[in-house]
Coordinates of C-alpha atoms in Angstrom, one line a residue:
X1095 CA 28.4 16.7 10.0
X1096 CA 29.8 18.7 12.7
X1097 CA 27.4 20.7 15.2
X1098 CA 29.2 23.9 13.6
X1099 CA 28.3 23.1 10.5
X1100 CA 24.4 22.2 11.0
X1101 CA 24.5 25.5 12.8
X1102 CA 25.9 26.9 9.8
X1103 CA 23.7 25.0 7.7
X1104 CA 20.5 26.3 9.6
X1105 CA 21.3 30.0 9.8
X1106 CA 21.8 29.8 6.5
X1107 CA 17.9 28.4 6.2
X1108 CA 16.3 30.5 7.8
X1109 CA 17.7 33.6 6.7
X1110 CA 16.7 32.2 2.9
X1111 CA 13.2 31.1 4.1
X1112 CA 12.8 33.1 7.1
X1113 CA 12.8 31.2 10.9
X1114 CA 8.7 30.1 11.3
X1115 CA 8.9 28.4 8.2
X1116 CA 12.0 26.3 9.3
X1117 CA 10.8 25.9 12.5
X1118 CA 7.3 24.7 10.9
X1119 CA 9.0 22.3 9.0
X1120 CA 11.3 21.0 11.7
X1121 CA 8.2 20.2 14.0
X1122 CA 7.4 18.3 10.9
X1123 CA 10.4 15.8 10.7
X1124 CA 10.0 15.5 13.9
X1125 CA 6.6 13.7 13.9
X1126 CA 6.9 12.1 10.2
X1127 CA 6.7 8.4 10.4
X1128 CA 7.2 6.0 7.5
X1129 CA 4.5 3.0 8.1
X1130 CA 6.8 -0.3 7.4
X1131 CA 4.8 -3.3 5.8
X1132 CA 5.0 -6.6 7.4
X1133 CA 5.9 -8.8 4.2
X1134 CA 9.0 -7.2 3.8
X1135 CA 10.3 -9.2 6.9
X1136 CA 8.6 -12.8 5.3
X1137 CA 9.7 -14.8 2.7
X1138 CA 10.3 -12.6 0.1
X1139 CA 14.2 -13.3 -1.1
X1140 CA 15.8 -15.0 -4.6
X1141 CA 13.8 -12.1 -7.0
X1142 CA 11.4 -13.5 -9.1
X1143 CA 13.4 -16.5 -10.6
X1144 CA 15.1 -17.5 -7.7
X1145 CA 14.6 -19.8 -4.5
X1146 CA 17.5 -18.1 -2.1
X1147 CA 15.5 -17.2 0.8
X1148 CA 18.2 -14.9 3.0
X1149 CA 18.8 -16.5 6.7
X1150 CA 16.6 -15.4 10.0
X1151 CA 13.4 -14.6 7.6
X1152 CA 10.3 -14.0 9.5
X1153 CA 8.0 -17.0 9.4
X1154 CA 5.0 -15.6 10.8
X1155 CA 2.9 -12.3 11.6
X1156 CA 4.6 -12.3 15.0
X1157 CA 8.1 -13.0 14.0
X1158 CA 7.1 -10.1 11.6
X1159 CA 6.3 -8.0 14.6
X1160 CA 9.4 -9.0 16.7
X1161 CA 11.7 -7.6 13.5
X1162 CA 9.4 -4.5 13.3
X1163 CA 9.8 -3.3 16.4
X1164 CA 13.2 -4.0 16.1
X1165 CA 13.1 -1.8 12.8
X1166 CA 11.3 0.9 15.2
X1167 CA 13.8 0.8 17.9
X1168 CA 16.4 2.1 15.8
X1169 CA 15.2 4.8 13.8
X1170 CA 12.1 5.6 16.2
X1171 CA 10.3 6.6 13.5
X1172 CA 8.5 3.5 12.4
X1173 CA 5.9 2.4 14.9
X1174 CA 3.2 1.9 12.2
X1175 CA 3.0 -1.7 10.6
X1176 CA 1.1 -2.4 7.3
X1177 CA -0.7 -5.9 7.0
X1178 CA -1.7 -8.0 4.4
X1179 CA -5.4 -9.9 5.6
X1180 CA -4.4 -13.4 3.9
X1181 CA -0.7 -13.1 5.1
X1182 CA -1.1 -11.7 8.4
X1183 CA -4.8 -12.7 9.9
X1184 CA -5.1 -16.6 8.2
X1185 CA -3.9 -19.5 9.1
X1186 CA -4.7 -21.1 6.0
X1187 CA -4.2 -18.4 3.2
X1188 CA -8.2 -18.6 1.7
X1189 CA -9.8 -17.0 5.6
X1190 CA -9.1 -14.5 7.6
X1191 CA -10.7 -14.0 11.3
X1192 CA -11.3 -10.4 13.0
X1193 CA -10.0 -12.4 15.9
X1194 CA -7.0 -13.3 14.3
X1195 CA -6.3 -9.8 13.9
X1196 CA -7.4 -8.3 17.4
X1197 CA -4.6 -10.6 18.3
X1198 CA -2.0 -9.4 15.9
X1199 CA -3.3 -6.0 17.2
X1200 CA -2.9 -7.0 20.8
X1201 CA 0.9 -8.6 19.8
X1202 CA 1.8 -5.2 18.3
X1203 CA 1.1 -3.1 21.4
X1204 CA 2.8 -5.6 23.5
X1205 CA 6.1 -4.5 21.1
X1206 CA 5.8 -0.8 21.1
X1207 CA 3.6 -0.6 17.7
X1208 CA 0.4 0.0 16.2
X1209 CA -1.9 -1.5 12.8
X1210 CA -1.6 0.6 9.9
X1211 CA -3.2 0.4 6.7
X1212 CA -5.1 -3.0 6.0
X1213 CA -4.3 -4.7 3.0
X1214 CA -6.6 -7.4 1.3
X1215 CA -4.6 -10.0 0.1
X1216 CA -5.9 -10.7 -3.6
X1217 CA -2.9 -12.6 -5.1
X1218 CA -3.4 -16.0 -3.2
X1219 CA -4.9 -19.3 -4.5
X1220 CA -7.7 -18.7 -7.1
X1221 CA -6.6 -15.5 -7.9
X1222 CA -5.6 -16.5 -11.5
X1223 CA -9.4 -16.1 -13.0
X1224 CA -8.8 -12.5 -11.3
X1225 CA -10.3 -11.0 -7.8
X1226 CA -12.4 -7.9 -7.7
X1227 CA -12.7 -9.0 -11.8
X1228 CA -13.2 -12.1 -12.0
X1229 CA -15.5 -13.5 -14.4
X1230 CA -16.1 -16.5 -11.6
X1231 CA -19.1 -15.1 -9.2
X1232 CA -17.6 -17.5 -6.1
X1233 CA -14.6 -16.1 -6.7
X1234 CA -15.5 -12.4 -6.8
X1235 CA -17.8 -13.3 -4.1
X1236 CA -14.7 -14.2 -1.9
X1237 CA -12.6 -11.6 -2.6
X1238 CA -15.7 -8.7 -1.8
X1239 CA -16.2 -10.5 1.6
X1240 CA -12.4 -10.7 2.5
X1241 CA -12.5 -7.2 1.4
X1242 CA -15.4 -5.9 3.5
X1243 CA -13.7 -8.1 6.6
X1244 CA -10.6 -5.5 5.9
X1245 CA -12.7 -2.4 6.3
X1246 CA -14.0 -4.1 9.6
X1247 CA -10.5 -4.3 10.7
X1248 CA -9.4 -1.1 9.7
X1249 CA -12.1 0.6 11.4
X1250 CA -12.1 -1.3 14.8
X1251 CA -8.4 -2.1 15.3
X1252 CA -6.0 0.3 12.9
X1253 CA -6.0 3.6 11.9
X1254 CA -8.9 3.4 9.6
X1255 CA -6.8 3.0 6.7
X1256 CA -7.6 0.5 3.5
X1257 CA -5.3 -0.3 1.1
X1258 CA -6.8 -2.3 -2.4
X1259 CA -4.4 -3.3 -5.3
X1260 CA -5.5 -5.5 -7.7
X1261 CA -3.6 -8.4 -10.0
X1262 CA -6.2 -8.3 -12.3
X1263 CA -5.6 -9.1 -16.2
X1264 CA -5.1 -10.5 -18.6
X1265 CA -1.8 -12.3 -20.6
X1266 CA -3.2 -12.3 -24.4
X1267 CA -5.7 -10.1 -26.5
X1268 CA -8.7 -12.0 -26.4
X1269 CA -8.6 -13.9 -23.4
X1270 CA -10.8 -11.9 -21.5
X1271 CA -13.2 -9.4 -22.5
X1272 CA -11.9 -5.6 -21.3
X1273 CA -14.8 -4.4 -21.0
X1274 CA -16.6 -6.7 -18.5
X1275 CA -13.3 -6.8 -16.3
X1276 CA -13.3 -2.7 -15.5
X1277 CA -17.6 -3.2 -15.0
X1278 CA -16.8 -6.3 -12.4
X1279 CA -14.3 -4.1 -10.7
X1280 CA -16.5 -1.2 -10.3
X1281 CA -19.5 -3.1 -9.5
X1282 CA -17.6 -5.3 -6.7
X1283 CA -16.1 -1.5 -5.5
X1284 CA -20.2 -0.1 -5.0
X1285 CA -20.8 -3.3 -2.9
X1286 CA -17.6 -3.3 -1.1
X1287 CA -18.5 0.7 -0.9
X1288 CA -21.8 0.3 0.9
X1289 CA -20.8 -2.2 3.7
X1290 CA -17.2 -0.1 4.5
X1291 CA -17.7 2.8 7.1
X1292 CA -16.9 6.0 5.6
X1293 CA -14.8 6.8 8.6
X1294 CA -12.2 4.2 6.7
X1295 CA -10.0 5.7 3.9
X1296 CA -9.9 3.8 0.7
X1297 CA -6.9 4.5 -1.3
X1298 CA -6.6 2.2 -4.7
X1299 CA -3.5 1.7 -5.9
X1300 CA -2.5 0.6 -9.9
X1301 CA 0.2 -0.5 -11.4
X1302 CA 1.4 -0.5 -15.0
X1303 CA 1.6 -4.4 -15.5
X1304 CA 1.9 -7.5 -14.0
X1305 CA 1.0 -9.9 -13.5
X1306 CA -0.9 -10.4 -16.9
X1307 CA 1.4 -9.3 -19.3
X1308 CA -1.0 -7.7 -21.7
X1309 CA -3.7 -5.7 -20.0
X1310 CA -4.1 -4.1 -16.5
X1311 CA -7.6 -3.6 -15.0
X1312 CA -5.8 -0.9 -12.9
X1313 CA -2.6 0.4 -14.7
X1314 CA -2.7 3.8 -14.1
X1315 CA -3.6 6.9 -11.7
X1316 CA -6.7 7.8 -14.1
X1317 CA -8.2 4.3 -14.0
X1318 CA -7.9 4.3 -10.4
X1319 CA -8.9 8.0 -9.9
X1320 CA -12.0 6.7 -11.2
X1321 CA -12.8 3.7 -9.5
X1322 CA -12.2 5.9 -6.4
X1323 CA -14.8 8.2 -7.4
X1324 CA -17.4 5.5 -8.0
X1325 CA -16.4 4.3 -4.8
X1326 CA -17.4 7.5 -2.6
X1327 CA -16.0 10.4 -0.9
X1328 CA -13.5 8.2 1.5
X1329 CA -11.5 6.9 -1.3
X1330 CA -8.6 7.8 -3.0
X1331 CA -5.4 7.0 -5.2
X1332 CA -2.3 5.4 -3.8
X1333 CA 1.0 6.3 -5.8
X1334 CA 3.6 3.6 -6.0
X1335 CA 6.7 5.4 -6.8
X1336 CA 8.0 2.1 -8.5
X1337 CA 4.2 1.4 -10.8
X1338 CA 5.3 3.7 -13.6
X1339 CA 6.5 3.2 -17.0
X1340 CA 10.1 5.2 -17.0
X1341 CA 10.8 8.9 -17.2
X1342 CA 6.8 9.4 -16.3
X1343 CA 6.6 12.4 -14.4
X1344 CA 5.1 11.3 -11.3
X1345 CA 5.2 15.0 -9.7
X1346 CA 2.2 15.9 -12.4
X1347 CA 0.1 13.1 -11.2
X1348 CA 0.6 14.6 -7.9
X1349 CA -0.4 17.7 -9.0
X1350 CA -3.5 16.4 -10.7
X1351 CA -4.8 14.3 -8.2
X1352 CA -4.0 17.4 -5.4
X1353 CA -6.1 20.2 -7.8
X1354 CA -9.0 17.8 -7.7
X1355 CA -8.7 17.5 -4.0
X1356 CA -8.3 13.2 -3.9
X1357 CA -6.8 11.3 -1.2
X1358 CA -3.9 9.6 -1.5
X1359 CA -0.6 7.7 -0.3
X1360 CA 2.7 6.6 -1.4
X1361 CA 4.7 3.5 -1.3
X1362 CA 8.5 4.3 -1.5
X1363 CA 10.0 1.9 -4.3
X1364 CA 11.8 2.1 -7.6
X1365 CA 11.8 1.2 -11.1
X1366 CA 15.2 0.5 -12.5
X1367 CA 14.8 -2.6 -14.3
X1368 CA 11.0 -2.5 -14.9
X1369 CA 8.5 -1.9 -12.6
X1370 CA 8.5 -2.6 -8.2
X1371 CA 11.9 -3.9 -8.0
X1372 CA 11.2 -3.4 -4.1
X1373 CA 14.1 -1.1 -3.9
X1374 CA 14.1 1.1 -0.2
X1375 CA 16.3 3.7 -0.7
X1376 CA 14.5 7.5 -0.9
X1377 CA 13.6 8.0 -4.3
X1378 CA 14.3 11.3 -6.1
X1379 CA 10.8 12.3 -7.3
X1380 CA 9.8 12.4 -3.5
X1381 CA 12.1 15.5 -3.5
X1382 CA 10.5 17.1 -6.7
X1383 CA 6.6 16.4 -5.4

């Protein structure tokens, strides 16, 4: 577009919405960042049937950082990286280290960015009895310590940010009782609650299905709006554009979640074929909310 035509363009703007508001909301551009996640640059290609992995994929969190920055450099609006605890801060996928992490956090400012939101990684091996559910006390166990280790993180060397999404299940009615998975959850949430400053934000994300391909501990806003609220005041729902059965109107859950005053967060992602088909371009409901 030509400079005559954005002029055009923003006369026309302001004399709709008047100038401060324009110029209120171009201050805003200006400063909006988009935090990137660091497993989008790992080993992530072939879909979910496939084994094609796409050349030049990074193969650890620093290769991660090096494409990052990259990522940064030429939009300059990305300077905020998302890591995963089990991915990013272990070298052996079951422990992470806080001193792992101060030095991904000391690798990141050496490339121009900064931590972001903390994820716990509770996918990994001896995940498949479930995480924050899981029947299996050693298990559970695990997953609230890795958890609590997050909070530590995000408080001392991010921007106080955790972010919890669960693959907890189940694949066939009767294979695990409902009832005791959503008690488990919430009672591993009030522990993980009480050792997590309440300087960190929580935000608890769901997702319609999947893994199990039956039942969801967390498979929609409501069941996560209230594990946030048995969590505490610091926590919150995190809408993933592409965690939504088709044609839901995600622009009411906004609304919901905004008239009762809840935190919250977005992943950018779509839904064409199902559900998280890990799609990046804008999605049209953000335009709607």
């Amino acid at each position: 577009m030509s400079s005559q035509n954005l002029k055009f363009s923003l006369n026309n703007l302001q004399n709709e919405f008047g100038v401060e508001r324009i110029e209120t909301a171009i201050a805003a551009v200006e400063k909006f960042e988009v935090e990137v996640p660091s497993w989008i640059f790992g080993q992530f290609g072939g879909g979910r049937f496939g084994d094609y992995m796409p050349p030049g994929f990074a193969r650890d969190i620093f290769e991660k950082l090096d494409d990052a920055a990259l990522v940064n450099e030429l939009t300059g609006a990305s300077a905020q990286i998302a890591t995963h605890t089990l991915w990013d801060f272990s070298d052996d996928g079951l422990d992470a280290t806080f001193d792992k992490a101060a030095e991904v956090k000391k690798a990141a400012e050496a490339r121009g960015l900064r931590l972001g939101s903390i994820n716990p990684t509770y996918f990994l091996q001896g995940s498949h009895t479930g995480s924050l559910s899981s029947y299996d006390d050693a298990v559970r166990e695990r997953y609230v310590e890795q958890t609590i280790l997050s909070g530590k993180i995000a408080e001392e060397l991010s921007n106080k940010l955790l972010s919890l999404w669960l693959p907890d299940g189940s694949n066939y009615p009767g294979q695990l009782e409902l009832t005791k998975l959503i008690d488990n959850t919430m009672d591993s949430l009030k522990r993980i609650a009480k050792q997590v400053p309440e300087s960190v934000r929580v935000l608890i994300e769901y997702k319609v299905f999947e893994p199990g391909t039956y039942s969801t501990v967390l498979a929609d806003w409501g069941s996560s709006l209230l594990m946030a609220q048995a969590f505490g005041p610091n926590a919150g729902v995190l809408i993933d554009m592409g965690h939504h059965y088709h044609s839901t109107n995600i622009e009411q859950i906004v609304a919901r979640l905004v008239t009762m005053k809840m935190h919250g967060g977005f992943h950018f992602n779509t839904r064409y074929a199902a559900d998280d088909d890990h799609s990046v371009e804008p999605n049209p409901e953000m335009a709607r909310i």
